[in-house]
Amino acid sequence: MQDEKMNDGFEKVMDNFASKYKEVCIENNSIDAKLFDEYGVKRGLRDKNGKGVVSGITNISLIKATDVDENGNVKPCDGQLFYRGYNIYDLTKGFANDKRFGFEETAYLLLFGELPTKDQLAEFKNILAKNRRLPTNFVRDVIMKAPSKDIMNSLTKSVLTLSSYDDKVTDNSLENVLKQSIMLISVFPMLAVYGYHAYNHYECDESFYIHRPDDNLSAAENILRMLRPDKKYTDVEARVLDLALVLHMEHGGGNNSTFTTRVVTSAGSDTYSVIAAALSSLKGPKHGGANIKVVEMMNDLKKNVKDITDEDEVRAYLRKLVRREAFDKRGLIYGMGHAVYSISDPRAVTFKQFVELLANEKHQKKEFELYSMVEKIAPEVIGEECAIYKGVSANVDFYSGFVYNMLGIPMELFTPIFAMARIVGWSAHRMEELINVDKIIRPAYQSIMVPKVYENLKDRSTPKLDTNYKKKLQLSMKEESC
């Protein structure tokens, strides 16, 4: 009891300290927004039209959202996504028509730059299967210890711990990095799903079970097999999940987690540290956690709209969202809009037809129709209510959370599933960085610091400006930024 009182007192002291110094932090760190324009600094490394600063060259994927006409005018077009030169529509149609699972084939393409032959694909699948192994007692000693509801943190912890089992952890030769990458691609589903089961048992008091992956099954099938108590799933379920993995696998070098991969790789860090950094980036709600916000928003819509088949009622709710009067009052319709795409997100377009197929199997047609209605109305509402510089359309996150719900996947695993796919893209970009660029990524920041006169502790009062050094410092900082 005494320990609890002491702990309560400590927490109160820390709360008061943090509350007090929060204002100090704000006061001493706030920057006048006008200065960004004055110094030509692009916030978020994007201009006012959302176009990103070019910071590298890649041959892994291409995102196309605009066309240039004969007069040189840039105009938005239907979004397109290419993996190693192949249109994502063609890739997904190819393995769907042949009733093949696409994760392994697409992973081969991204890692090695070419589509595999039948024999190469069989060999690669066998390599992935052989790597679906964790060190002896790893589940007991690492995953089951200190379980967390935040499975992304659990996944990051497991990745970093795996480095202690690797005798060549710091060997950044391409051959070794490839072996490490393939191993991590193979075990990510195990680390995430087992992490969830540990949390579900120890924190939620549910039954605990660990199913081993089957070497003869695809990545998507094994995820469902390991997740479900009875190991059972339908063919449609596995194929829709497989498609989700393919569509989330890669999206250019500029997305936050992939750029993080490039940055940490450029510092010469090891594969485990690089992937842990990428995971930390992906878990942010502005990146990999976006589909969770979509599901929460749609649940709030259903609570506050009497008739979800009435377009006028749904439209009124969406207006409240934009006007910061509903849900989290941030003024956002989650799942709408993208940093690059304007007219359409090819991943969402590809996904939607399979989402409808799964919805029919799961008797969720009414829910699918609600999502379709919001997809149709939301861009209209945003266009009427907001000053926007480009068109708005549904992105892949809009439907992915709905799909995971239908698959019975807990919300805690939504972002980890994204990670299970995107680690392929991260690995490809890490190797491309290692092969082509032997230089640390170090962008410049424009400093607006004001030089001050140092005073001894007993003499301190209001900080005094040092005018002698002000001009000299500003000159050097300007040179540093160029």
Short mmCIF file of C-alpha atoms in Angstrom, two decimals:
data_model
loop_
_atom_site.label_atom_id
_atom_site.label_comp_id
_atom_site.label_asym_id
_atom_site.label_seq_id
_atom_site.Cartn_x
_atom_site.Cartn_y
_atom_site.Cartn_z
CA MET A 1 0.00 0.00 0.00
CA GLN A 2 2.86 2.35 0.89
CA ASP A 3 4.48 1.65 -2.50
CA GLU A 4 1.19 2.51 -4.22
CA LYS A 5 0.96 5.82 -2.33
CA MET A 6 4.55 6.65 -3.22
CA ASN A 7 3.86 5.77 -6.82
CA ASP A 8 0.72 7.92 -6.86
CA GLY A 9 2.72 10.82 -5.43
CA PHE A 10 5.44 10.37 -8.03
CA GLU A 11 2.95 10.30 -10.86
CA LYS A 12 1.36 13.52 -9.58
CA VAL A 13 4.73 15.23 -9.35
CA MET A 14 5.60 14.18 -12.91
CA ASP A 15 2.18 15.24 -14.23
CA ASN A 16 2.58 18.68 -12.68
CA PHE A 17 6.14 19.06 -13.95
CA ALA A 18 5.22 18.04 -17.50
CA SER A 19 2.16 20.32 -17.50
CA LYS A 20 4.25 23.26 -16.31
CA TYR A 21 7.09 22.79 -18.76
CA LYS A 22 4.88 22.01 -21.70
CA GLU A 23 4.21 25.74 -21.94
CA VAL A 24 7.94 26.46 -21.75
CA CYS A 25 8.55 24.06 -24.64
CA ILE A 26 5.82 25.69 -26.72
CA GLU A 27 7.13 29.19 -26.00
CA ASN A 28 10.73 28.39 -26.90
CA ASN A 29 10.09 26.12 -29.88
CA SER A 30 7.29 27.84 -31.80
CA ILE A 31 8.31 29.15 -35.22
CA ASP A 32 6.41 31.79 -37.15
CA ALA A 33 4.74 29.99 -40.07
CA LYS A 34 5.62 32.91 -42.38
CA LEU A 35 9.31 32.04 -42.05
CA PHE A 36 8.83 28.79 -43.96
CA ASP A 37 7.82 30.79 -47.03
CA GLU A 38 10.48 33.44 -46.39
CA TYR A 39 13.28 30.89 -46.38
CA GLY A 40 11.73 28.66 -49.06
CA VAL A 41 11.44 25.73 -46.68
CA LYS A 42 8.97 23.04 -47.74
CA ARG A 43 7.23 21.70 -44.66
CA GLY A 44 6.98 17.93 -44.66
CA LEU A 45 9.38 18.02 -47.66
CA ARG A 46 6.38 18.88 -49.82
CA ASP A 47 5.38 22.05 -51.63
CA LYS A 48 1.98 23.72 -51.30
CA ASN A 49 0.61 21.46 -54.03
CA GLY A 50 1.67 18.36 -52.14
CA LYS A 51 4.53 17.48 -54.48
CA GLY A 52 7.46 15.93 -52.64
CA VAL A 53 11.05 17.11 -52.74
CA VAL A 54 13.07 14.78 -54.97
CA SER A 55 15.64 13.21 -52.64
CA GLY A 56 16.72 10.08 -54.50
CA ILE A 57 16.43 7.78 -57.49
CA THR A 58 14.75 4.37 -57.46
CA ASN A 59 14.01 1.56 -59.90
CA ILE A 60 11.73 -0.35 -57.54
CA SER A 61 8.33 1.27 -58.06
CA LEU A 62 6.59 4.21 -59.72
CA ILE A 63 3.55 6.19 -58.61
CA LYS A 64 1.82 8.03 -61.45
CA ALA A 65 -0.87 10.60 -60.69
CA THR A 66 -0.44 13.21 -63.44
CA ASP A 67 0.00 13.52 -67.20
CA VAL A 68 1.73 16.26 -69.20
CA ASP A 69 -0.07 17.46 -72.35
CA GLU A 70 1.54 18.69 -75.57
CA ASN A 71 1.75 22.23 -74.15
CA GLY A 72 3.61 21.11 -71.07
CA ASN A 73 0.64 21.50 -68.75
CA VAL A 74 0.46 19.04 -65.88
CA LYS A 75 -2.97 17.52 -65.32
CA PRO A 76 -4.22 14.91 -62.84
CA CYS A 77 -4.94 11.45 -64.21
CA ASP A 78 -6.24 8.15 -62.88
CA GLY A 79 -3.64 6.88 -60.44
CA GLN A 80 -1.30 4.10 -61.52
CA LEU A 81 1.20 2.05 -59.54
CA PHE A 82 4.05 0.08 -61.09
CA TYR A 83 6.24 -2.54 -59.41
CA ARG A 84 9.56 -2.92 -61.26
CA GLY A 85 7.89 -1.66 -64.46
CA TYR A 86 4.75 -3.82 -64.21
CA ASN A 87 1.37 -2.18 -63.73
CA ILE A 88 -0.23 -3.33 -60.48
CA TYR A 89 -3.45 -3.99 -62.39
CA ASP A 90 -1.66 -6.49 -64.65
CA LEU A 91 0.18 -8.17 -61.79
CA THR A 92 -2.91 -8.71 -59.65
CA LYS A 93 -5.01 -9.77 -62.63
CA GLY A 94 -2.32 -12.27 -63.61
CA PHE A 95 -2.22 -14.27 -60.41
CA ALA A 96 -5.98 -13.85 -59.84
CA ASN A 97 -6.79 -15.35 -63.26
CA ASP A 98 -4.42 -18.26 -62.61
CA LYS A 99 -5.80 -18.67 -59.07
CA ARG A 100 -2.31 -18.28 -57.60
CA PHE A 101 -1.37 -16.48 -54.43
CA GLY A 102 0.58 -13.36 -55.33
CA PHE A 103 2.58 -12.42 -52.22
CA GLU A 104 5.56 -14.68 -52.89
CA GLU A 105 5.70 -13.90 -56.61
CA THR A 106 5.50 -10.14 -56.02
CA ALA A 107 8.09 -10.30 -53.24
CA TYR A 108 10.49 -12.01 -55.65
CA LEU A 109 9.81 -9.29 -58.24
CA LEU A 110 10.51 -6.43 -55.83
CA LEU A 111 13.61 -7.99 -54.29
CA PHE A 112 15.27 -9.19 -57.49
CA GLY A 113 13.83 -6.88 -60.14
CA GLU A 114 12.24 -9.48 -62.42
CA LEU A 115 9.31 -11.85 -62.44
CA PRO A 116 10.27 -15.40 -61.49
CA THR A 117 10.02 -18.41 -63.71
CA LYS A 118 8.05 -21.38 -62.43
CA ASP A 119 11.21 -23.01 -61.08
CA GLN A 120 12.53 -19.79 -59.54
CA LEU A 121 9.21 -19.19 -57.80
CA ALA A 122 9.17 -22.72 -56.41
CA GLU A 123 12.73 -22.28 -55.12
CA PHE A 124 11.89 -18.92 -53.53
CA LYS A 125 8.77 -20.30 -51.83
CA ASN A 126 10.88 -23.11 -50.42
CA ILE A 127 13.44 -20.60 -49.08
CA LEU A 128 10.67 -18.57 -47.42
CA ALA A 129 9.20 -21.73 -45.88
CA LYS A 130 12.57 -22.82 -44.47
CA ASN A 131 12.99 -19.39 -42.89
CA ARG A 132 9.67 -19.59 -41.02
CA ARG A 133 11.50 -20.65 -37.91
CA LEU A 134 12.23 -18.76 -34.71
CA PRO A 135 15.16 -19.46 -32.37
CA THR A 136 14.59 -22.12 -29.69
CA ASN A 137 12.32 -20.82 -26.91
CA PHE A 138 12.05 -17.38 -28.58
CA VAL A 139 8.26 -17.37 -28.26
CA ARG A 140 8.47 -18.22 -24.56
CA ASP A 141 11.44 -16.04 -23.62
CA VAL A 142 10.74 -12.96 -25.75
CA ILE A 143 7.22 -12.76 -27.17
CA MET A 144 5.39 -14.06 -24.10
CA LYS A 145 7.37 -11.79 -21.76
CA ALA A 146 5.86 -8.33 -21.14
CA PRO A 147 3.05 -8.64 -23.73
CA SER A 148 1.56 -5.40 -25.00
CA LYS A 149 -1.64 -4.28 -26.67
CA ASP A 150 0.60 -2.31 -29.01
CA ILE A 151 1.63 -5.17 -31.29
CA MET A 152 3.79 -2.85 -33.40
CA ASN A 153 5.95 -2.20 -30.33
CA SER A 154 5.97 -5.92 -29.59
CA LEU A 155 7.02 -6.60 -33.19
CA THR A 156 9.80 -4.01 -32.98
CA LYS A 157 11.05 -5.52 -29.73
CA SER A 158 11.13 -8.98 -31.30
CA VAL A 159 13.03 -7.75 -34.36
CA LEU A 160 15.68 -6.07 -32.24
CA THR A 161 15.98 -9.14 -30.01
CA LEU A 162 16.49 -11.38 -33.05
CA SER A 163 19.68 -9.44 -33.73
CA SER A 164 21.25 -10.99 -30.62
CA TYR A 165 20.88 -14.43 -32.25
CA ASP A 166 22.74 -13.33 -35.40
CA ASP A 167 26.53 -13.75 -35.38
CA LYS A 168 26.74 -11.49 -38.45
CA VAL A 169 24.40 -8.76 -37.24
CA THR A 170 26.63 -5.88 -38.40
CA ASP A 171 27.71 -7.48 -41.69
CA ASN A 172 26.23 -5.17 -44.34
CA SER A 173 27.47 -7.14 -47.32
CA LEU A 174 24.67 -7.54 -49.87
CA GLU A 175 24.66 -11.32 -49.51
CA ASN A 176 24.21 -11.12 -45.73
CA VAL A 177 21.61 -8.34 -45.88
CA LEU A 178 19.61 -10.42 -48.38
CA LYS A 179 19.65 -13.41 -46.01
CA GLN A 180 18.60 -11.23 -43.08
CA SER A 181 15.84 -9.61 -45.11
CA ILE A 182 14.38 -12.89 -46.32
CA MET A 183 14.43 -14.26 -42.78
CA LEU A 184 12.56 -11.21 -41.43
CA ILE A 185 10.03 -11.30 -44.29
CA SER A 186 9.36 -14.94 -43.42
CA VAL A 187 8.97 -14.56 -39.64
CA PHE A 188 7.09 -11.24 -39.47
CA PRO A 189 3.65 -12.96 -39.49
CA MET A 190 4.76 -15.25 -36.65
CA LEU A 191 6.15 -12.39 -34.55
CA ALA A 192 3.00 -10.31 -34.96
CA VAL A 193 0.36 -13.02 -34.57
CA TYR A 194 2.11 -14.68 -31.62
CA GLY A 195 2.52 -11.23 -30.04
CA TYR A 196 -1.22 -10.75 -30.33
CA HIS A 197 -1.98 -14.15 -28.81
CA ALA A 198 0.29 -13.37 -25.86
CA TYR A 199 -1.50 -10.07 -25.28
CA ASN A 200 -4.93 -11.66 -25.74
CA HIS A 201 -4.10 -14.31 -23.15
CA TYR A 202 -2.22 -12.42 -20.45
CA GLU A 203 -4.02 -9.08 -20.73
CA CYS A 204 -7.49 -10.13 -21.92
CA ASP A 205 -7.66 -13.51 -20.14
CA GLU A 206 -8.51 -15.41 -23.33
CA SER A 207 -7.32 -18.88 -24.33
CA PHE A 208 -3.72 -19.13 -25.48
CA TYR A 209 -2.64 -21.17 -28.49
CA ILE A 210 0.33 -21.18 -30.84
CA HIS A 211 -0.12 -22.73 -34.28
CA ARG A 212 3.00 -23.45 -36.32
CA PRO A 213 3.05 -22.25 -39.94
CA ASP A 214 2.59 -24.87 -42.63
CA ASP A 215 5.46 -24.97 -45.14
CA ASN A 216 3.03 -25.85 -47.94
CA LEU A 217 0.86 -22.76 -47.47
CA SER A 218 1.19 -19.20 -48.70
CA ALA A 219 1.91 -16.24 -46.41
CA ALA A 220 -1.77 -15.21 -46.41
CA GLU A 221 -2.98 -18.72 -45.62
CA ASN A 222 -0.48 -19.05 -42.79
CA ILE A 223 -1.53 -15.74 -41.24
CA LEU A 224 -5.14 -16.95 -41.03
CA ARG A 225 -4.06 -20.42 -39.91
CA MET A 226 -1.94 -19.06 -37.06
CA LEU A 227 -4.53 -16.50 -36.01
CA ARG A 228 -7.63 -18.68 -35.77
CA PRO A 229 -8.26 -21.26 -33.02
CA ASP A 230 -9.42 -23.91 -35.51
CA LYS A 231 -6.80 -22.98 -38.18
CA LYS A 232 -9.61 -22.86 -40.77
CA TYR A 233 -10.29 -20.28 -43.51
CA THR A 234 -12.01 -20.12 -46.87
CA ASP A 235 -10.28 -19.73 -50.21
CA VAL A 236 -11.88 -16.32 -50.74
CA GLU A 237 -10.65 -15.12 -47.34
CA ALA A 238 -7.07 -16.16 -48.06
CA ARG A 239 -7.06 -14.65 -51.55
CA VAL A 240 -8.44 -11.30 -50.41
CA LEU A 241 -5.83 -11.13 -47.64
CA ASP A 242 -3.14 -12.09 -50.15
CA LEU A 243 -4.25 -9.23 -52.41
CA ALA A 244 -4.14 -6.82 -49.47
CA LEU A 245 -0.54 -7.86 -48.78
CA VAL A 246 0.45 -7.33 -52.42
CA LEU A 247 -1.17 -3.88 -52.58
CA HIS A 248 0.54 -2.74 -49.36
CA MET A 249 3.94 -4.21 -50.27
CA GLU A 250 5.56 -1.15 -51.85
CA HIS A 251 4.71 2.46 -52.60
CA GLY A 252 7.76 4.41 -53.72
CA GLY A 253 10.76 5.67 -51.81
CA GLY A 254 9.05 8.80 -50.52
CA ASN A 255 6.57 7.31 -48.06
CA ASN A 256 7.60 7.93 -44.46
CA SER A 257 8.66 4.42 -43.43
CA THR A 258 10.53 3.67 -46.65
CA PHE A 259 12.35 6.99 -46.48
CA THR A 260 13.21 6.10 -42.88
CA THR A 261 14.63 2.82 -44.19
CA ARG A 262 16.81 4.74 -46.63
CA VAL A 263 17.97 7.25 -44.01
CA VAL A 264 18.97 4.67 -41.40
CA THR A 265 20.56 2.44 -44.04
CA SER A 266 22.65 5.40 -45.24
CA ALA A 267 24.08 5.74 -41.71
CA GLY A 268 25.56 2.22 -42.03
CA SER A 269 23.24 0.67 -39.45
CA ASP A 270 22.40 -3.06 -39.36
CA THR A 271 19.32 -4.65 -40.90
CA TYR A 272 17.52 -5.20 -37.59
CA SER A 273 17.93 -1.58 -36.53
CA VAL A 274 16.83 -0.36 -39.96
CA ILE A 275 13.64 -2.45 -39.91
CA ALA A 276 12.92 -1.44 -36.30
CA ALA A 277 13.14 2.21 -37.34
CA ALA A 278 10.82 1.58 -40.30
CA LEU A 279 8.32 -0.14 -37.98
CA SER A 280 8.40 2.85 -35.63
CA SER A 281 7.58 5.11 -38.56
CA LEU A 282 4.82 2.89 -39.95
CA LYS A 283 2.94 2.65 -36.66
CA GLY A 284 2.04 6.34 -36.76
CA PRO A 285 -1.68 7.05 -37.31
CA LYS A 286 -0.77 9.33 -40.23
CA HIS A 287 0.90 6.38 -41.98
CA GLY A 288 0.18 2.72 -41.28
CA GLY A 289 -2.49 3.30 -38.64
CA ALA A 290 -4.87 5.14 -40.96
CA ASN A 291 -7.22 2.18 -41.57
CA ILE A 292 -7.93 1.95 -37.84
CA LYS A 293 -9.23 5.53 -37.92
CA VAL A 294 -11.48 4.62 -40.87
CA VAL A 295 -13.09 1.77 -38.93
CA GLU A 296 -13.55 3.93 -35.83
CA MET A 297 -15.06 6.71 -37.96
CA MET A 298 -17.49 4.33 -39.66
CA ASN A 299 -18.55 2.91 -36.30
CA ASP A 300 -19.23 6.45 -35.09
CA LEU A 301 -21.23 7.13 -38.27
CA LYS A 302 -23.44 4.10 -37.62
CA LYS A 303 -24.06 5.28 -34.05
CA ASN A 304 -25.08 8.77 -35.11
CA VAL A 305 -26.95 8.20 -38.38
CA LYS A 306 -30.44 6.73 -37.98
CA ASP A 307 -30.76 5.43 -41.54
CA ILE A 308 -27.42 4.49 -43.10
CA THR A 309 -29.12 3.90 -46.46
CA ASP A 310 -30.23 7.54 -46.63
CA GLU A 311 -27.68 9.55 -48.63
CA ASP A 312 -28.85 12.86 -47.17
CA GLU A 313 -28.32 11.66 -43.59
CA VAL A 314 -24.90 10.25 -44.40
CA ARG A 315 -23.98 13.45 -46.21
CA ALA A 316 -25.02 15.51 -43.18
CA TYR A 317 -22.77 13.41 -40.94
CA LEU A 318 -19.83 13.80 -43.33
CA ARG A 319 -20.35 17.57 -43.26
CA LYS A 320 -20.13 17.46 -39.47
CA LEU A 321 -16.85 15.56 -39.77
CA VAL A 322 -15.36 18.21 -42.04
CA ARG A 323 -16.68 21.00 -39.82
CA ARG A 324 -15.04 19.40 -36.77
CA GLU A 325 -18.41 18.66 -35.18
CA ALA A 326 -18.29 14.84 -35.15
CA PHE A 327 -16.05 11.87 -34.27
CA ASP A 328 -12.58 13.12 -33.21
CA LYS A 329 -13.33 16.69 -34.39
CA ARG A 330 -10.15 16.92 -36.45
CA GLY A 331 -12.01 17.87 -39.63
CA LEU A 332 -10.97 14.73 -41.51
CA ILE A 333 -12.86 12.07 -43.42
CA TYR A 334 -10.46 9.19 -42.93
CA GLY A 335 -9.61 7.04 -45.92
CA MET A 336 -10.16 9.96 -48.29
CA GLY A 337 -7.31 11.67 -50.09
CA HIS A 338 -3.67 10.87 -50.63
CA ALA A 339 -0.40 12.80 -50.75
CA VAL A 340 0.11 11.86 -54.42
CA TYR A 341 -3.11 10.50 -55.94
CA SER A 342 -6.04 12.81 -56.68
CA ILE A 343 -8.46 11.22 -59.15
CA SER A 344 -8.03 7.62 -57.95
CA ASP A 345 -5.80 5.34 -55.91
CA PRO A 346 -5.12 2.24 -58.06
CA ARG A 347 -4.78 0.11 -54.93
CA ALA A 348 -8.27 1.05 -53.78
CA VAL A 349 -9.69 0.47 -57.28
CA THR A 350 -8.09 -2.99 -57.45
CA PHE A 351 -9.12 -3.87 -53.92
CA LYS A 352 -12.77 -2.84 -54.14
CA GLN A 353 -13.98 -5.61 -56.45
CA PHE A 354 -12.48 -8.26 -54.16
CA VAL A 355 -13.88 -6.50 -51.09
CA GLU A 356 -17.35 -6.87 -52.57
CA LEU A 357 -16.69 -10.58 -53.21
CA LEU A 358 -15.74 -11.10 -49.56
CA ALA A 359 -18.66 -8.99 -48.33
CA ASN A 360 -21.07 -11.22 -50.20
CA GLU A 361 -19.52 -14.35 -48.68
CA LYS A 362 -19.68 -12.80 -45.21
CA HIS A 363 -23.26 -11.51 -45.65
CA GLN A 364 -21.98 -7.95 -45.23
CA LYS A 365 -23.53 -6.48 -48.37
CA LYS A 366 -25.29 -3.71 -46.46
CA GLU A 367 -22.00 -2.66 -44.85
CA PHE A 368 -20.26 -2.69 -48.23
CA GLU A 369 -22.98 -0.47 -49.68
CA LEU A 370 -22.43 2.01 -46.83
CA TYR A 371 -18.71 2.16 -47.56
CA SER A 372 -19.45 2.62 -51.27
CA MET A 373 -21.85 5.45 -50.47
CA VAL A 374 -19.29 7.24 -48.31
CA GLU A 375 -16.67 6.76 -51.03
CA LYS A 376 -19.01 8.47 -53.48
CA ILE A 377 -20.26 11.32 -51.24
CA ALA A 378 -17.12 12.21 -49.30
CA PRO A 379 -15.20 13.84 -52.20
CA GLU A 380 -18.25 15.98 -52.96
CA VAL A 381 -18.54 17.13 -49.33
CA ILE A 382 -14.82 17.86 -49.07
CA GLY A 383 -14.92 19.82 -52.32
CA GLU A 384 -17.85 21.91 -51.08
CA GLU A 385 -16.55 22.52 -47.56
CA CYS A 386 -12.78 22.82 -47.97
CA ALA A 387 -10.31 24.79 -50.01
CA ILE A 388 -8.38 21.97 -51.71
CA TYR A 389 -5.62 22.12 -54.28
CA LYS A 390 -6.42 18.82 -55.96
CA GLY A 391 -9.11 16.16 -56.25
CA VAL A 392 -9.89 13.72 -53.47
CA SER A 393 -10.61 10.02 -53.79
CA ALA A 394 -10.67 6.93 -51.58
CA ASN A 395 -7.26 5.50 -50.73
CA VAL A 396 -6.40 1.87 -49.99
CA ASP A 397 -6.85 2.38 -46.25
CA PHE A 398 -10.53 3.16 -46.74
CA TYR A 399 -11.37 -0.48 -47.50
CA SER A 400 -8.55 -2.40 -45.80
CA GLY A 401 -9.89 -2.01 -42.25
CA PHE A 402 -13.33 -3.18 -43.42
CA VAL A 403 -11.70 -6.23 -45.00
CA TYR A 404 -9.73 -7.08 -41.86
CA ASN A 405 -12.90 -6.79 -39.80
CA MET A 406 -14.68 -9.24 -42.11
CA LEU A 407 -11.72 -11.60 -41.80
CA GLY A 408 -12.05 -11.51 -38.02
CA ILE A 409 -8.64 -9.90 -37.67
CA PRO A 410 -8.42 -7.89 -34.42
CA MET A 411 -7.76 -4.17 -34.72
CA GLU A 412 -4.47 -4.60 -32.85
CA LEU A 413 -3.14 -6.46 -35.92
CA PHE A 414 -4.27 -4.00 -38.62
CA THR A 415 -0.98 -2.10 -38.79
CA PRO A 416 1.20 -5.21 -38.22
CA ILE A 417 -0.41 -6.75 -41.33
CA PHE A 418 0.64 -3.63 -43.22
CA ALA A 419 4.17 -4.25 -41.88
CA MET A 420 4.10 -7.91 -42.97
CA ALA A 421 3.65 -6.62 -46.53
CA ARG A 422 5.75 -3.44 -46.51
CA ILE A 423 8.87 -5.14 -45.14
CA VAL A 424 9.37 -6.47 -48.68
CA GLY A 425 9.50 -2.94 -50.06
CA TRP A 426 11.73 -1.81 -47.18
CA SER A 427 14.16 -4.65 -47.92
CA ALA A 428 14.28 -3.79 -51.62
CA HIS A 429 14.97 -0.13 -50.88
CA ARG A 430 17.62 -1.01 -48.29
CA MET A 431 19.50 -3.08 -50.84
CA GLU A 432 19.13 -0.41 -53.54
CA GLU A 433 20.55 2.18 -51.13
CA LEU A 434 23.48 -0.07 -50.24
CA ILE A 435 24.28 -0.84 -53.88
CA ASN A 436 24.05 2.69 -55.27
CA VAL A 437 24.64 5.33 -52.60
CA ASP A 438 27.60 5.34 -50.24
CA LYS A 439 26.70 8.65 -48.61
CA ILE A 440 24.78 9.43 -45.44
CA ILE A 441 21.49 11.25 -45.95
CA ARG A 442 21.86 14.62 -44.26
CA PRO A 443 19.39 17.36 -45.24
CA ALA A 444 19.91 20.91 -43.98
CA TYR A 445 17.71 22.94 -41.65
CA GLN A 446 17.58 26.74 -41.69
CA SER A 447 18.27 27.97 -38.17
CA ILE A 448 16.62 31.15 -36.86
CA MET A 449 18.41 30.95 -33.53
CA VAL A 450 19.23 34.24 -31.81
CA PRO A 451 22.68 34.36 -30.11
CA LYS A 452 22.59 35.14 -26.38
CA VAL A 453 25.08 36.22 -23.72
CA TYR A 454 25.97 33.44 -21.27
CA GLU A 455 25.43 34.39 -17.60
CA ASN A 456 26.50 32.61 -14.42
CA LEU A 457 23.77 30.83 -12.49
CA LYS A 458 23.56 33.47 -9.75
CA ASP A 459 23.22 36.32 -12.27
CA ARG A 460 20.56 34.84 -14.56
CA SER A 461 17.36 36.73 -15.25
CA THR A 462 15.96 37.60 -18.66
CA PRO A 463 18.18 36.25 -21.47
CA LYS A 464 20.34 38.94 -23.04
CA LEU A 465 20.89 39.02 -26.81
CA ASP A 466 24.49 39.01 -28.05
CA THR A 467 24.50 41.49 -30.93
CA ASN A 468 28.21 40.97 -31.57
CA TYR A 469 27.71 37.48 -33.00
CA LYS A 470 24.26 37.79 -34.53
CA LYS A 471 25.36 38.81 -38.04
CA LYS A 472 28.22 36.30 -38.14
CA LEU A 473 26.02 33.40 -37.00
CA GLN A 474 23.26 34.16 -39.49
CA LEU A 475 25.80 34.16 -42.32
CA SER A 476 27.21 30.76 -41.39
CA MET A 477 23.73 29.28 -40.95
CA LYS A 478 22.70 30.51 -44.37
CA GLU A 479 25.73 28.81 -45.92
CA GLU A 480 24.96 25.59 -44.05
CA SER A 481 21.46 25.47 -45.51
CA CYS A 482 22.59 25.72 -49.12
#
